Amino acid sequence: MVSGVRTDYRRSPMGQITPTREHAVVIGASLAGMCAARVLSDFFDRVTVYERDDLPAEPTNRAAVPQGRHVHLLMARGAQEFESLFPGLLEDMVAAGVPMLENRPDCIHFGAAGHTLGTHHRLQDEFTAYVPSRPHLEWQIRRRALAIENVTLVREAVDEPVFDGHRVTGVAVAGSTVDADLVVDATGRGTRLPAWLSQWGFERPREDTVDVGIAYATHQLRIPEGLLQEKVVVAGASREEPVGLGMLFYEDGTWGLTTFGTGKVEPPKNFGEMCALADRILPAPMAQAIRQGEPIGEVAFHKYPTSRWRRYDKLDRFPAGIVPFGHAVVSFNPTFGQGMTMTSLQAGHLRRALQAPTQDLAGTLSQATAKTTYPVWTMNAIGDLTLHSAQATGPVPWWYQPVGSLFDQFLGAAETDPVLAEWFLRRFSLLDTLWMVPPVKLVGRTVRHNMKLWVAEKRSRSRRSRETVASAAAPPT
């Protein structure tokens, strides 16, 4: 792939020839757009962010982000990445009331594929989680990005990038042209970049998709203080139960309760049905606490039919002067809660690509993004296709099914083995590595653990059988 910033050059004070980096444009003031603007501000004289919708001055939901009302998990890895972009962010969030769970697994109830992790009350390795609402996190990041001296927000819709036959040279806005050395497409899942590429004579990117068929229903609640020590409650869907829920305690003292159906199964439609689901899949004290909660407002609904990865990394040709970013590249099944964290990783890729001594900015960025996307996308696809009744849109690798079955066994062992439970919690939070592949030592531990449980259950059944026979053979008294 050949692409980059403008190929005009100027001589630096040290005598080196460097690309001209005067003006960068970001299309979309999304979470991704703000992260891109933050990075670009270190490399360009001016950064202009174009956004067609009103942006609230306070941390409230905005109409352009319908998914914002639903529960969003900020992974521990994502918290670290956002803090590196915006120093002081985490401290300010905590000061605003955002819960910080510092090595507190007792505040996390985590269920996946029908299994509940059995972590101890203390973890072996440091683990700190933050629980902001999506509107609060977005507001914190937006106000920081827009406070940067060379970043400007313009409330206008971008009609399209301007392509001169060789490269993108700017954007068309309200009938006029705004020149730019680099344009970042942060318009999300509805990006028009594939259509623009076709219009300019380039190939559209291949799209890898999984039809997950997710439907959401979310209610905000006030739950009386003291009923729940947990701040994060997750009960994922499984083969047997295609409906799950997530519940987070937010900075304003309310709870976000999101229920969801997988594989095109509809979620609960009202608070009563949500309570009935909680009765089925949560421990009784948690379900009872939800029933004692006071619903706030109306139920919010949202659908997410398809996970999509646009494979820009596979293109041989790509126009200079523009790069896709955030969900414009890849959008993950939101029930895994990885989207915001994966966007934060892309910001790091963008920084390193801008620092690299290459004119192929888009190629460098897309290859780096693909490298971190692949392991997360693959494990999600395995889980969706083998455990959540998702539909494949193409050939499914033969090894998905056995890997899915092995992982189900691993989660079963993690219910009662705190070492395995902690390993899964860290990997799910994208810490240590993005690969959800247990080392041989942990695979062996899983096999031994499950064998012990199997032998114990077999002995228990045998003992019960002998007792039943003995009871039947005993003479009546």
PDB file of N, CA, C and O in Angstrom, residues 306-334:
ATOM      1  N   THR A 306     -24.027  -6.736  12.801  1.00  0.00           N
ATOM      2  CA  THR A 306     -22.842  -7.329  12.182  1.00  0.00           C
ATOM      3  C   THR A 306     -21.554  -6.729  12.710  1.00  0.00           C
ATOM      4  O   THR A 306     -21.406  -5.502  12.758  1.00  0.00           O
ATOM      5  N   SER A 307     -20.617  -7.591  13.087  1.00  0.00           N
ATOM      6  CA  SER A 307     -19.247  -7.143  13.344  1.00  0.00           C
ATOM      7  C   SER A 307     -18.534  -7.026  11.996  1.00  0.00           C
ATOM      8  O   SER A 307     -18.704  -7.893  11.136  1.00  0.00           O
ATOM      9  N   ARG A 308     -17.725  -5.978  11.832  1.00  0.00           N
ATOM     10  CA  ARG A 308     -17.163  -5.713  10.502  1.00  0.00           C
ATOM     11  C   ARG A 308     -15.714  -5.242  10.609  1.00  0.00           C
ATOM     12  O   ARG A 308     -15.408  -4.332  11.383  1.00  0.00           O
ATOM     13  N   TRP A 309     -14.850  -5.869   9.811  1.00  0.00           N
ATOM     14  CA  TRP A 309     -13.442  -5.455   9.731  1.00  0.00           C
ATOM     15  C   TRP A 309     -13.119  -5.158   8.278  1.00  0.00           C
ATOM     16  O   TRP A 309     -13.086  -6.061   7.435  1.00  0.00           O
ATOM     17  N   ARG A 310     -12.904  -3.886   7.974  1.00  0.00           N
ATOM     18  CA  ARG A 310     -12.535  -3.486   6.612  1.00  0.00           C
ATOM     19  C   ARG A 310     -11.032  -3.660   6.461  1.00  0.00           C
ATOM     20  O   ARG A 310     -10.244  -2.987   7.123  1.00  0.00           O
ATOM     21  N   ARG A 311     -10.632  -4.542   5.561  1.00  0.00           N
ATOM     22  CA  ARG A 311      -9.241  -4.970   5.471  1.00  0.00           C
ATOM     23  C   ARG A 311      -8.407  -4.039   4.593  1.00  0.00           C
ATOM     24  O   ARG A 311      -7.904  -4.412   3.526  1.00  0.00           O
ATOM     25  N   TYR A 312      -8.223  -2.817   5.079  1.00  0.00           N
ATOM     26  CA  TYR A 312      -7.347  -1.876   4.373  1.00  0.00           C
ATOM     27  C   TYR A 312      -5.913  -2.390   4.306  1.00  0.00           C
ATOM     28  O   TYR A 312      -5.152  -2.020   3.411  1.00  0.00           O
ATOM     29  N   ASP A 313      -5.562  -3.267   5.262  1.00  0.00           N
ATOM     30  CA  ASP A 313      -4.204  -3.807   5.268  1.00  0.00           C
ATOM     31  C   ASP A 313      -3.941  -4.746   4.104  1.00  0.00           C
ATOM     32  O   ASP A 313      -2.788  -5.081   3.823  1.00  0.00           O
ATOM     33  N   LYS A 314      -4.978  -5.170   3.383  1.00  0.00           N
ATOM     34  CA  LYS A 314      -4.818  -6.093   2.259  1.00  0.00           C
ATOM     35  C   LYS A 314      -4.766  -5.380   0.909  1.00  0.00           C
ATOM     36  O   LYS A 314      -4.562  -6.028  -0.124  1.00  0.00           O
ATOM     37  N   LEU A 315      -4.951  -4.056   0.891  1.00  0.00           N
ATOM     38  CA  LEU A 315      -4.962  -3.326  -0.374  1.00  0.00           C
ATOM     39  C   LEU A 315      -3.538  -3.098  -0.886  1.00  0.00           C
ATOM     40  O   LEU A 315      -2.624  -2.814  -0.122  1.00  0.00           O
ATOM     41  N   ASP A 316      -3.382  -3.201  -2.200  1.00  0.00           N
ATOM     42  CA  ASP A 316      -2.083  -2.930  -2.823  1.00  0.00           C
ATOM     43  C   ASP A 316      -1.889  -1.443  -3.116  1.00  0.00           C
ATOM     44  O   ASP A 316      -0.751  -0.958  -3.141  1.00  0.00           O
ATOM     45  N   ARG A 317      -2.990  -0.730  -3.352  1.00  0.00           N
ATOM     46  CA  ARG A 317      -2.925   0.697  -3.661  1.00  0.00           C
ATOM     47  C   ARG A 317      -3.877   1.453  -2.749  1.00  0.00           C
ATOM     48  O   ARG A 317      -4.967   0.977  -2.443  1.00  0.00           O
ATOM     49  N   PHE A 318      -3.450   2.646  -2.353  1.00  0.00           N
ATOM     50  CA  PHE A 318      -4.279   3.468  -1.486  1.00  0.00           C
ATOM     51  C   PHE A 318      -3.847   4.914  -1.683  1.00  0.00           C
ATOM     52  O   PHE A 318      -2.649   5.204  -1.808  1.00  0.00           O
ATOM     53  N   PRO A 319      -4.794   5.857  -1.748  1.00  0.00           N
ATOM     54  CA  PRO A 319      -4.418   7.248  -2.027  1.00  0.00           C
ATOM     55  C   PRO A 319      -3.672   7.884  -0.857  1.00  0.00           C
ATOM     56  O   PRO A 319      -3.977   7.627   0.320  1.00  0.00           O
ATOM     57  N   ALA A 320      -2.709   8.697  -1.160  1.00  0.00           N
ATOM     58  CA  ALA A 320      -1.998   9.452  -0.129  1.00  0.00           C
ATOM     59  C   ALA A 320      -2.917  10.524   0.433  1.00  0.00           C
ATOM     60  O   ALA A 320      -3.864  10.967  -0.206  1.00  0.00           O
ATOM     61  N   GLY A 321      -2.638  10.927   1.664  1.00  0.00           N
ATOM     62  CA  GLY A 321      -3.341  12.066   2.246  1.00  0.00           C
ATOM     63  C   GLY A 321      -4.560  11.744   3.068  1.00  0.00           C
ATOM     64  O   GLY A 321      -5.208  12.657   3.589  1.00  0.00           O
ATOM     65  N   ILE A 322      -4.906  10.469   3.233  1.00  0.00           N
ATOM     66  CA  ILE A 322      -6.080  10.106   4.018  1.00  0.00           C
ATOM     67  C   ILE A 322      -5.846   8.767   4.701  1.00  0.00           C
ATOM     68  O   ILE A 322      -5.170   7.892   4.140  1.00  0.00           O
ATOM     69  N   VAL A 323      -6.365   8.612   5.918  1.00  0.00           N
ATOM     70  CA  VAL A 323      -6.300   7.332   6.629  1.00  0.00           C
ATOM     71  C   VAL A 323      -7.613   7.088   7.340  1.00  0.00           C
ATOM     72  O   VAL A 323      -8.237   8.022   7.850  1.00  0.00           O
ATOM     73  N   PRO A 324      -8.072   5.831   7.399  1.00  0.00           N
ATOM     74  CA  PRO A 324      -9.249   5.488   8.199  1.00  0.00           C
ATOM     75  C   PRO A 324      -8.819   5.218   9.635  1.00  0.00           C
ATOM     76  O   PRO A 324      -7.687   4.807   9.900  1.00  0.00           O
ATOM     77  N   PHE A 325      -9.767   5.422  10.580  1.00  0.00           N
ATOM     78  CA  PHE A 325      -9.397   5.326  11.989  1.00  0.00           C
ATOM     79  C   PHE A 325     -10.608   4.902  12.811  1.00  0.00           C
ATOM     80  O   PHE A 325     -11.742   5.261  12.507  1.00  0.00           O
ATOM     81  N   GLY A 326     -10.357   4.154  13.883  1.00  0.00           N
ATOM     82  CA  GLY A 326     -11.418   3.756  14.798  1.00  0.00           C
ATOM     83  C   GLY A 326     -12.378   2.756  14.168  1.00  0.00           C
ATOM     84  O   GLY A 326     -11.963   1.846  13.443  1.00  0.00           O
ATOM     85  N   HIS A 327     -13.679   2.938  14.438  1.00  0.00           N
ATOM     86  CA  HIS A 327     -14.681   2.014  13.909  1.00  0.00           C
ATOM     87  C   HIS A 327     -14.821   2.110  12.400  1.00  0.00           C
ATOM     88  O   HIS A 327     -15.479   1.267  11.791  1.00  0.00           O
ATOM     89  N   ALA A 328     -14.233   3.118  11.791  1.00  0.00           N
ATOM     90  CA  ALA A 328     -14.211   3.164  10.329  1.00  0.00           C
ATOM     91  C   ALA A 328     -13.375   2.019   9.770  1.00  0.00           C
ATOM     92  O   ALA A 328     -13.517   1.648   8.605  1.00  0.00           O
ATOM     93  N   VAL A 329     -12.514   1.447  10.605  1.00  0.00           N
ATOM     94  CA  VAL A 329     -11.718   0.281  10.209  1.00  0.00           C
ATOM     95  C   VAL A 329     -12.362  -1.000  10.714  1.00  0.00           C
ATOM     96  O   VAL A 329     -12.630  -1.926   9.951  1.00  0.00           O
ATOM     97  N   VAL A 330     -12.632  -1.075  12.016  1.00  0.00           N
ATOM     98  CA  VAL A 330     -13.142  -2.317  12.592  1.00  0.00           C
ATOM     99  C   VAL A 330     -14.090  -2.003  13.729  1.00  0.00           C
ATOM    100  O   VAL A 330     -13.841  -1.134  14.559  1.00  0.00           O
ATOM    101  N   SER A 331     -15.222  -2.705  13.746  1.00  0.00           N
ATOM    102  CA  SER A 331     -16.177  -2.600  14.849  1.00  0.00           C
ATOM    103  C   SER A 331     -16.434  -4.009  15.372  1.00  0.00           C
ATOM    104  O   SER A 331     -16.820  -4.903  14.624  1.00  0.00           O
ATOM    105  N   PHE A 332     -16.202  -4.183  16.671  1.00  0.00           N
ATOM    106  CA  PHE A 332     -16.295  -5.488  17.312  1.00  0.00           C
ATOM    107  C   PHE A 332     -17.684  -5.702  17.925  1.00  0.00           C
ATOM    108  O   PHE A 332     -18.396  -4.737  18.218  1.00  0.00           O
ATOM    109  N   ASN A 333     -18.025  -6.967  18.154  1.00  0.00           N
ATOM    110  CA  ASN A 333     -19.237  -7.304  18.895  1.00  0.00           C
ATOM    111  C   ASN A 333     -19.214  -6.523  20.213  1.00  0.00           C
ATOM    112  O   ASN A 333     -18.353  -6.750  21.066  1.00  0.00           O
ATOM    113  N   PRO A 334     -20.149  -5.600  20.433  1.00  0.00           N
ATOM    114  CA  PRO A 334     -20.067  -4.738  21.618  1.00  0.00           C
ATOM    115  C   PRO A 334     -20.303  -5.471  22.933  1.00  0.00           C
ATOM    116  O   PRO A 334     -19.953  -4.945  23.995  1.00  0.00           O
TER     117      PRO A 334
END
